[in-house]
Coordinates of C-alpha atoms in Angstrom, one line a residue:
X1 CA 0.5 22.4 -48.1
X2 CA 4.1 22.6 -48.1
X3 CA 6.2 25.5 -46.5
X4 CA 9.0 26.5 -49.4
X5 CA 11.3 28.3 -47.5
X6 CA 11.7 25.3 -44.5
X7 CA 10.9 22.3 -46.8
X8 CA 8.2 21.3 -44.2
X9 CA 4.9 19.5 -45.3
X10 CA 2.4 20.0 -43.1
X11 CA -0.2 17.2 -44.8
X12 CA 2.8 14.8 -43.8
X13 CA 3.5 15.7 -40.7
X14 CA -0.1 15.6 -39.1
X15 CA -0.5 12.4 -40.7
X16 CA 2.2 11.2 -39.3
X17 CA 1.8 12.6 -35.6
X18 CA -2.2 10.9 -36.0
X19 CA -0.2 7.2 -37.3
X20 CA 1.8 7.5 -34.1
X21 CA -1.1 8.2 -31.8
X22 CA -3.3 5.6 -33.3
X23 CA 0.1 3.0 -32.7
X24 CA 0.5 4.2 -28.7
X25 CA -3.1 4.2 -28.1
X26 CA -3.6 0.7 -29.8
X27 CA -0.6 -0.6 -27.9
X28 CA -1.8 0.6 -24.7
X29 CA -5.2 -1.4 -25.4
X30 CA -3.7 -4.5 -26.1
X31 CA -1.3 -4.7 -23.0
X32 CA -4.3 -2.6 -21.2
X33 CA -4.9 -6.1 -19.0
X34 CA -1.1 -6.3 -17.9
X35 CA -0.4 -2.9 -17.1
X36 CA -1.0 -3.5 -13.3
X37 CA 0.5 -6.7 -13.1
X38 CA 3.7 -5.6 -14.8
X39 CA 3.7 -2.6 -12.5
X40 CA 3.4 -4.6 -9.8
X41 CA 6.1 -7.0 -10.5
X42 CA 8.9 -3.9 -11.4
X43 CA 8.1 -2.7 -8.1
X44 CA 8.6 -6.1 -6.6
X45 CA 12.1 -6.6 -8.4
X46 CA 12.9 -3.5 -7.9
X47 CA 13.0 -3.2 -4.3
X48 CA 14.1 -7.7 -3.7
X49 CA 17.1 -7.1 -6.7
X50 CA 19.7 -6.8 -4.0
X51 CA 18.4 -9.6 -2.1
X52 CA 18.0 -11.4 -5.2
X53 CA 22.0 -10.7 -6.0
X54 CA 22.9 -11.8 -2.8
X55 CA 21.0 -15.5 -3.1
X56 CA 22.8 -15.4 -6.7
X57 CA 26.3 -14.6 -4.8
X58 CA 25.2 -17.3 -2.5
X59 CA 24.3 -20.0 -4.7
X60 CA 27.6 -20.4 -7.2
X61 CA 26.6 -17.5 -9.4
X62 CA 24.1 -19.3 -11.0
X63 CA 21.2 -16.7 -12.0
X64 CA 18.1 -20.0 -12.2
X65 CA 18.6 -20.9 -8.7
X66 CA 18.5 -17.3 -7.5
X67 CA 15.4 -16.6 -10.2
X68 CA 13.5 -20.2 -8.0
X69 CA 14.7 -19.0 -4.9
X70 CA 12.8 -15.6 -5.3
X71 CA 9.7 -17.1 -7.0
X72 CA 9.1 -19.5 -4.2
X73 CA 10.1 -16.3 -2.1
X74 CA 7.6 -14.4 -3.3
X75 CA 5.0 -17.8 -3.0
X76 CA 5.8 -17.7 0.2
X77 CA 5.1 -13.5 1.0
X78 CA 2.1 -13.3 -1.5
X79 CA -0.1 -16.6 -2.8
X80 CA 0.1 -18.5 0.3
X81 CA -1.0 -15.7 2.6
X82 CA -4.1 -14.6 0.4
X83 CA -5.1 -18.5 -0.1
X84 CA -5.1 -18.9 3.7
X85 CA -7.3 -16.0 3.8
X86 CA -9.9 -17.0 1.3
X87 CA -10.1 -20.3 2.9
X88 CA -10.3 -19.4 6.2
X89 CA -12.7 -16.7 5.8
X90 CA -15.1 -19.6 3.4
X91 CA -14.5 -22.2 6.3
X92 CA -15.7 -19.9 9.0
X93 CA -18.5 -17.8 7.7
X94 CA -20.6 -20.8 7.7
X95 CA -20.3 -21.1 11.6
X96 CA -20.4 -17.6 12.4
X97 CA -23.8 -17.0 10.3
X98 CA -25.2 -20.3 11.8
X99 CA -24.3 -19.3 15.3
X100 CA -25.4 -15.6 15.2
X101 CA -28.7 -17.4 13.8
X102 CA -29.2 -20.2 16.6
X103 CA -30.7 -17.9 19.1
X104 CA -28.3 -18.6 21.7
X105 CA -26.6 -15.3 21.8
X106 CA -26.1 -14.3 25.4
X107 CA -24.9 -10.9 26.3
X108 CA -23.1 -10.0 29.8
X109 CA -24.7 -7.0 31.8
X110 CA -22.8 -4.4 31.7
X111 CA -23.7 -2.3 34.8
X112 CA -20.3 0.0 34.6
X113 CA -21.7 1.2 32.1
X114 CA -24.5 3.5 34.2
X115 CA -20.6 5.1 35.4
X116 CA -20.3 7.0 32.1
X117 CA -21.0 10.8 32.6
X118 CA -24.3 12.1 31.4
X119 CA -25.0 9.3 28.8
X120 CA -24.7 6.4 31.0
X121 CA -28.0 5.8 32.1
X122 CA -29.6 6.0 28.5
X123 CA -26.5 3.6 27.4
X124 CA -27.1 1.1 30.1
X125 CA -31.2 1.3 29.6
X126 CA -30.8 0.5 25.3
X127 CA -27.9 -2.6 26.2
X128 CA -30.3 -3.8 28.6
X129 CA -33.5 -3.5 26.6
X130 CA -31.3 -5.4 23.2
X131 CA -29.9 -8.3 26.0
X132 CA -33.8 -8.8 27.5
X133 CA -35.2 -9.0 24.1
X134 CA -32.8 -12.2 23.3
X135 CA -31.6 -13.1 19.3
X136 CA -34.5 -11.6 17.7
X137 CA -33.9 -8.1 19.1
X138 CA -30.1 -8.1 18.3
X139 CA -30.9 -9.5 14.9
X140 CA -33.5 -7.1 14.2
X141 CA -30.9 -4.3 15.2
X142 CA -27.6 -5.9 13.0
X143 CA -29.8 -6.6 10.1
X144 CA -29.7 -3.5 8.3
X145 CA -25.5 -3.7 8.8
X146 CA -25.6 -7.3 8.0
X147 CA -27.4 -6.5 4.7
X148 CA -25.2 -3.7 3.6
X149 CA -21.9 -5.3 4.6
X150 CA -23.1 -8.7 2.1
X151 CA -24.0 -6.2 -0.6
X152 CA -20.4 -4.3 -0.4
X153 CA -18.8 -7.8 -0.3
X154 CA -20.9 -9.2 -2.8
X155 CA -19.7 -5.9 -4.7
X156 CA -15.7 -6.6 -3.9
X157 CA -16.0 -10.2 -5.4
X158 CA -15.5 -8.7 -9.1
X159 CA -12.6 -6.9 -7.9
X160 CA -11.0 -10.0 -5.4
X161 CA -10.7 -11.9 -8.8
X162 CA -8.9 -9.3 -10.4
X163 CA -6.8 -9.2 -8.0
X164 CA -6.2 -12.4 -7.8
X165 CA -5.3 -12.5 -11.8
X166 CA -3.2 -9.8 -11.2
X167 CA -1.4 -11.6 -8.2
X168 CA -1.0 -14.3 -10.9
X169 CA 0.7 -12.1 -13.6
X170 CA 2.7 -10.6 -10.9
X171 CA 4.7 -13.7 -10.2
X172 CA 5.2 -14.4 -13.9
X173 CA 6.2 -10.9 -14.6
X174 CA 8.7 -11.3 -11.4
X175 CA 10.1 -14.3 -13.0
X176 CA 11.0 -13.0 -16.8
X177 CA 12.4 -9.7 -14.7
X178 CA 14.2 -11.4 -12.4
X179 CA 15.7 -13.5 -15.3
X180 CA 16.5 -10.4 -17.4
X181 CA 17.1 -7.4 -15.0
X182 CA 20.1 -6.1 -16.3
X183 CA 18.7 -5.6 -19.7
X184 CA 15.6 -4.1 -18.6
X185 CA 17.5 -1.6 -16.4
X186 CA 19.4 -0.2 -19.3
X187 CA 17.0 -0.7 -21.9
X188 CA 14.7 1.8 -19.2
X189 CA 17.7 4.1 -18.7
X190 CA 18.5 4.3 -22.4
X191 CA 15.1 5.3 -23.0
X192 CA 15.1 7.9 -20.1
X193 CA 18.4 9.2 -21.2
X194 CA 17.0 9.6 -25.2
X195 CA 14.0 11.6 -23.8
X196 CA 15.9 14.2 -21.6
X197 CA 19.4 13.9 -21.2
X198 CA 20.8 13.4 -17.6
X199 CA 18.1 14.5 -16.0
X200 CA 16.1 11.7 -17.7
X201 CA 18.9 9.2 -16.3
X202 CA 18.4 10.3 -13.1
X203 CA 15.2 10.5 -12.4
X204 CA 15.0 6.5 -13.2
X205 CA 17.8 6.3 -10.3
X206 CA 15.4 8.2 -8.0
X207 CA 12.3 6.0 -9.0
X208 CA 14.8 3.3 -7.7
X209 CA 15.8 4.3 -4.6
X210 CA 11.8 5.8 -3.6
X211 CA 10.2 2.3 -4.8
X212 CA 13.4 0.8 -2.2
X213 CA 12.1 2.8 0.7
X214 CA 8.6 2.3 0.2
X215 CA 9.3 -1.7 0.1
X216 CA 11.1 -1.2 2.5
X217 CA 9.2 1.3 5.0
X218 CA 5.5 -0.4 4.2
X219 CA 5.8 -3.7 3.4
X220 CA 8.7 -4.7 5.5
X221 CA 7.3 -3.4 8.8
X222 CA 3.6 -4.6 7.8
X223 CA 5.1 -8.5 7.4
X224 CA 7.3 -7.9 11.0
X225 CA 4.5 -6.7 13.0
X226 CA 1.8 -8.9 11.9
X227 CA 4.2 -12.1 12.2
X228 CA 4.9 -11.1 15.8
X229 CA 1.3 -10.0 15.7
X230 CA 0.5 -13.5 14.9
X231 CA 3.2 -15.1 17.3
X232 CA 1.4 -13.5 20.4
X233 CA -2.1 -14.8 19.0
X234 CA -1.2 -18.2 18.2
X235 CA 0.6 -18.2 21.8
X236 CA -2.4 -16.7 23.5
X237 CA -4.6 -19.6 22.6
X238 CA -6.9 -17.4 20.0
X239 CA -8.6 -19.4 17.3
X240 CA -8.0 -18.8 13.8
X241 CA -4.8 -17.3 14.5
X242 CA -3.0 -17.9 10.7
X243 CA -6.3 -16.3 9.6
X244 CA -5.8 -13.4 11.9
X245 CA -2.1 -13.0 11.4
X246 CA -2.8 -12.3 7.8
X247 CA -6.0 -9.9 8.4
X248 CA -3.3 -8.3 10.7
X249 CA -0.5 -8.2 8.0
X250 CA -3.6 -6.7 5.3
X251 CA -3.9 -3.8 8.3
X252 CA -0.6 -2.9 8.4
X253 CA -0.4 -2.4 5.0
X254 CA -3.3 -0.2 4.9
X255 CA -1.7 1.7 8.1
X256 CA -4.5 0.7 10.4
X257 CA -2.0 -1.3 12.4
X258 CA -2.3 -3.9 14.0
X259 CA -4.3 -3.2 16.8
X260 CA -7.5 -3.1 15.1
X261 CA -6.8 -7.3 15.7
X262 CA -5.1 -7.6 18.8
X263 CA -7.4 -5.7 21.0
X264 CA -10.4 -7.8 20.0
X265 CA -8.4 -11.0 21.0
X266 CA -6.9 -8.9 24.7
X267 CA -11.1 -7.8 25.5
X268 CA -11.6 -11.5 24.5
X269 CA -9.8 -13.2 26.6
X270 CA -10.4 -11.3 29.6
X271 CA -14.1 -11.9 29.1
X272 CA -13.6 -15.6 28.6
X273 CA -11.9 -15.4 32.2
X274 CA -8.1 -15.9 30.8
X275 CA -6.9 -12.8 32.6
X276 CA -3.1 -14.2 32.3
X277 CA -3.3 -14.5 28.7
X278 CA -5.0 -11.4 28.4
X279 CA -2.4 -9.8 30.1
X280 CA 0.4 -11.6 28.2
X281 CA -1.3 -10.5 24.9
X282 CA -2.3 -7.0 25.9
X283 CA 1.8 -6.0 26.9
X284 CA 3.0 -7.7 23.9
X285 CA 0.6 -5.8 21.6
X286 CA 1.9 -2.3 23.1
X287 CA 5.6 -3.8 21.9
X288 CA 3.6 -4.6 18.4
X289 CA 1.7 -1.3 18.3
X290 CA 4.1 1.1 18.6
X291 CA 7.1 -0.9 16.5
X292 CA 6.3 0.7 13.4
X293 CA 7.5 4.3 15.0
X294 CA 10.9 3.3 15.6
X295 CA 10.9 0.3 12.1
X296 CA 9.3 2.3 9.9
X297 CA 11.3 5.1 9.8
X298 CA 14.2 3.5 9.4
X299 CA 13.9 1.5 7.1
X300 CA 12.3 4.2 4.9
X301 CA 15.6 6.1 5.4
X302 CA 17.8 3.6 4.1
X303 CA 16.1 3.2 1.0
X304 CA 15.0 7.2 0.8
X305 CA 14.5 10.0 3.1
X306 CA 10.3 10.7 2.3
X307 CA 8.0 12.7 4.3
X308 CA 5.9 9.9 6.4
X309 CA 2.3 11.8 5.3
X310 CA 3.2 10.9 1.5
X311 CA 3.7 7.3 2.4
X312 CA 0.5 7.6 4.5
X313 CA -1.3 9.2 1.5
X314 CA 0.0 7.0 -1.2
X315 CA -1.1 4.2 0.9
X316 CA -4.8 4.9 1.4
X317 CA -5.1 6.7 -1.9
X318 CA -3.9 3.7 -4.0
X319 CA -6.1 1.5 -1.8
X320 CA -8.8 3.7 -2.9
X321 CA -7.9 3.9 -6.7
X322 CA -6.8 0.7 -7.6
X323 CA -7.8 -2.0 -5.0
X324 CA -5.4 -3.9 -3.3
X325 CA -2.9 -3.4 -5.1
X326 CA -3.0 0.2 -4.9
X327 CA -1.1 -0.6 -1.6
X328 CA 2.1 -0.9 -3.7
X329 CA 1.6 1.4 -6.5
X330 CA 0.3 4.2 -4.8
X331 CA 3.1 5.1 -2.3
X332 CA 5.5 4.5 -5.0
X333 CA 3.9 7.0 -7.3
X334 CA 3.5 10.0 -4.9
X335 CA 7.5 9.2 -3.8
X336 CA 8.7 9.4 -7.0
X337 CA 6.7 12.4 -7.9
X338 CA 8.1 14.0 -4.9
X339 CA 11.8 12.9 -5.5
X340 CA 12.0 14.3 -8.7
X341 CA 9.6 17.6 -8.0
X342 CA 12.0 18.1 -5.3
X343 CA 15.0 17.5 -7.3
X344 CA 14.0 20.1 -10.1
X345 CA 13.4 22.6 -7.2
X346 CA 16.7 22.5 -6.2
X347 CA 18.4 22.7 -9.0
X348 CA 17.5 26.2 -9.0
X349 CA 19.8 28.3 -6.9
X350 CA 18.5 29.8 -3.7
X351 CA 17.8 33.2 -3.1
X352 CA 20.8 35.4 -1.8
X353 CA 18.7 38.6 -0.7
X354 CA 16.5 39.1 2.7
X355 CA 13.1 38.7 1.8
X356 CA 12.6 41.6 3.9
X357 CA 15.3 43.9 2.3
X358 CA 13.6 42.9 -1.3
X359 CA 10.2 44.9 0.2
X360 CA 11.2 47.7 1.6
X361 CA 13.7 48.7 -1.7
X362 CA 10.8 47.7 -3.7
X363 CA 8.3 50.3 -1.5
X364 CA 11.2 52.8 -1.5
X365 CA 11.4 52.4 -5.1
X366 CA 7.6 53.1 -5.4
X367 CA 7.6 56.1 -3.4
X368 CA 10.6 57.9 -5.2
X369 CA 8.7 56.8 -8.7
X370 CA 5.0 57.3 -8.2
X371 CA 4.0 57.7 -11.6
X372 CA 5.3 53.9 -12.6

């Protein structure tokens, strides 16, 4: 059916609009395996590109050495720390499992704990019953938690190798963007630009500088306060501390912090009988602890100025949505939503009138004019 009097044909244009979506939603299937990946590696040479110009500046000019210096960078910050974790966590679950199974579990006696108000008694009479009745009582007791932690990491496998795929297709992704930023950038705010205007241009601008801050905010103070985290461990004389160090790092990402580590290790050595360590560890962890409330901060400010409870949010959310690396993509998503929501608010301009003045004209208004 054609319209005569706008030269329109309608047969054409439906067809048309259905080719199109069939192309976009066949595109989207194919590079349905990357997606993450290349999201990922954007947001990764998005907020190191300054560094990255920097080493370039540094090294002659010449764009390969900066491109080798990032990717073993990035080697560095990402593969090696997730292959010390896999390893160390296969190396010592044999021990721990054959150790929690030898029967030679021996638990202190706690009397402080008949001190606690009201509940003490009963608390101190159930510890002592589980430490009287040896292995087999504790293990009858951890069993049930024992099975259903195995079953939810048995579950996690699947997605640990996905994530490690995607870890994969992160560093190439890294690689062809570092080599071709430039073009990317205005190939992204062409597009932008084509689709709406200035505003288009600027939002891409935003997405920039809210992708810099989360980097910055998250990642940044997750790496400094599980290295010095790990520093105080490895000092200490705790076992496993690369192992720990990275469990911290993983902590700090998902803004548990990194005492949920250090205190184990303080309570530790205190009950191995290494009160000077202990007491070493336990006034370095309240510098570690509390680091993020004067670094986080910060840094988010000098990449963007975002609410902390959208970081917070983004955080935990994209752990929840997308696994691990959720952790990147989730902040990054809420703080450019917000940038640009906030933007379009204010390009609005603000009301000049007192609220109140507005209500009582409008009930004067009503009382002089009852009938409307």
């Amino acid at each position: 059916m054609k319209n005569t009097q706008t030269g329109w044909d309608l047969q054409q244009i439906v067809f048309s609009l259905m080719f199109i979506i069939i192309m976009i939603v066949a595109c989207l299937w194919v590079v349905q395996p990357f997606v993450l990946g290349f999201a990922w590696a954007s947001m990764v040479v998005i907020a190191t590109w300054p560094l990255m110009i920097k080493i370039q500046g540094i090294l002659w000019g010449r764009r390969s050495l900066a491109v080798i210096a990032m990717t073993v960078l990035l080697i560095l910050l990402f593969i090696i720390p997730v292959a010390l974790l896999v390893n160390g966590l296969i190396e010592n679950s044999g021990p721990v499992i054959a150790w929690a199974s030898s029967g030679h579990i021996l638990l202190p006696d706690m009397h402080w704990l008949k001190s606690i108000p009201l509940a003490g008694r009963k608390l101190y009479s159930a510890y002592h019953h589980l430490a009287q009745g040896g292995n087999s009582a504790l293990m009858t007791t951890v069993q049930p938690y024992i099975g259903r932690t195995s079953g939810f990491l048995f579950a996690q496998a699947g997605h640990f190798g996905r994530f490690l795929m995607h870890l994969g297709l992160m560093l190439l992704f890294s690689v062809l963007l570092y080599w071709r930023g430039e073009q990317v950038g205005q190939g992204i705010r062409h597009f932008a630009f084509r689709l709406a205007s200035r505003r288009g241009d600027a939002a891409v601008l935003l997405a920039g500088q809210a992708i810099r801050a989360v980097a910055l905010g998250v990642v940044v103070t997750a790496l400094v306060q599980g290295v010095l985290g790990g520093i105080g461990l490895a000092v200490s004389g705790i076992p496993y501390a690369t192992v720990l160090t990275v469990l911290m790092i993983l902590s700090c990402l998902v803004q548990l912090g990194p005492l949920v580590v250090l205190v184990p290790a303080i309570i530790w050595l205190y009950w191995s009988g290494d009160t000077t360590w202990g007491t070493v560890l336990l006034v370095w962890s309240c510098i570690v602890g509390t680091l993020d409330n004067v670094l986080r901060p910060m840094l988010i400010r000098m990449g963007a100025d975002l609410p902390m409870i959208l970081i917070l949010s983004g955080v935990i959310g994209g752990l929840v949505a997308f696994g691990m690396i959720g952790l990147f993509i989730g902040p990054v998503v809420l703080a450019v939503s917000y940038r640009l929501v906030s933007v379009w608010v204010h390009e609005a301009p603000a009301p000049e009138e007192d609220p109140l003045m507005v209500v009582e004209e409008l009930a004067e208004f009503e009382a002089e004019h009852p009938e409307k």
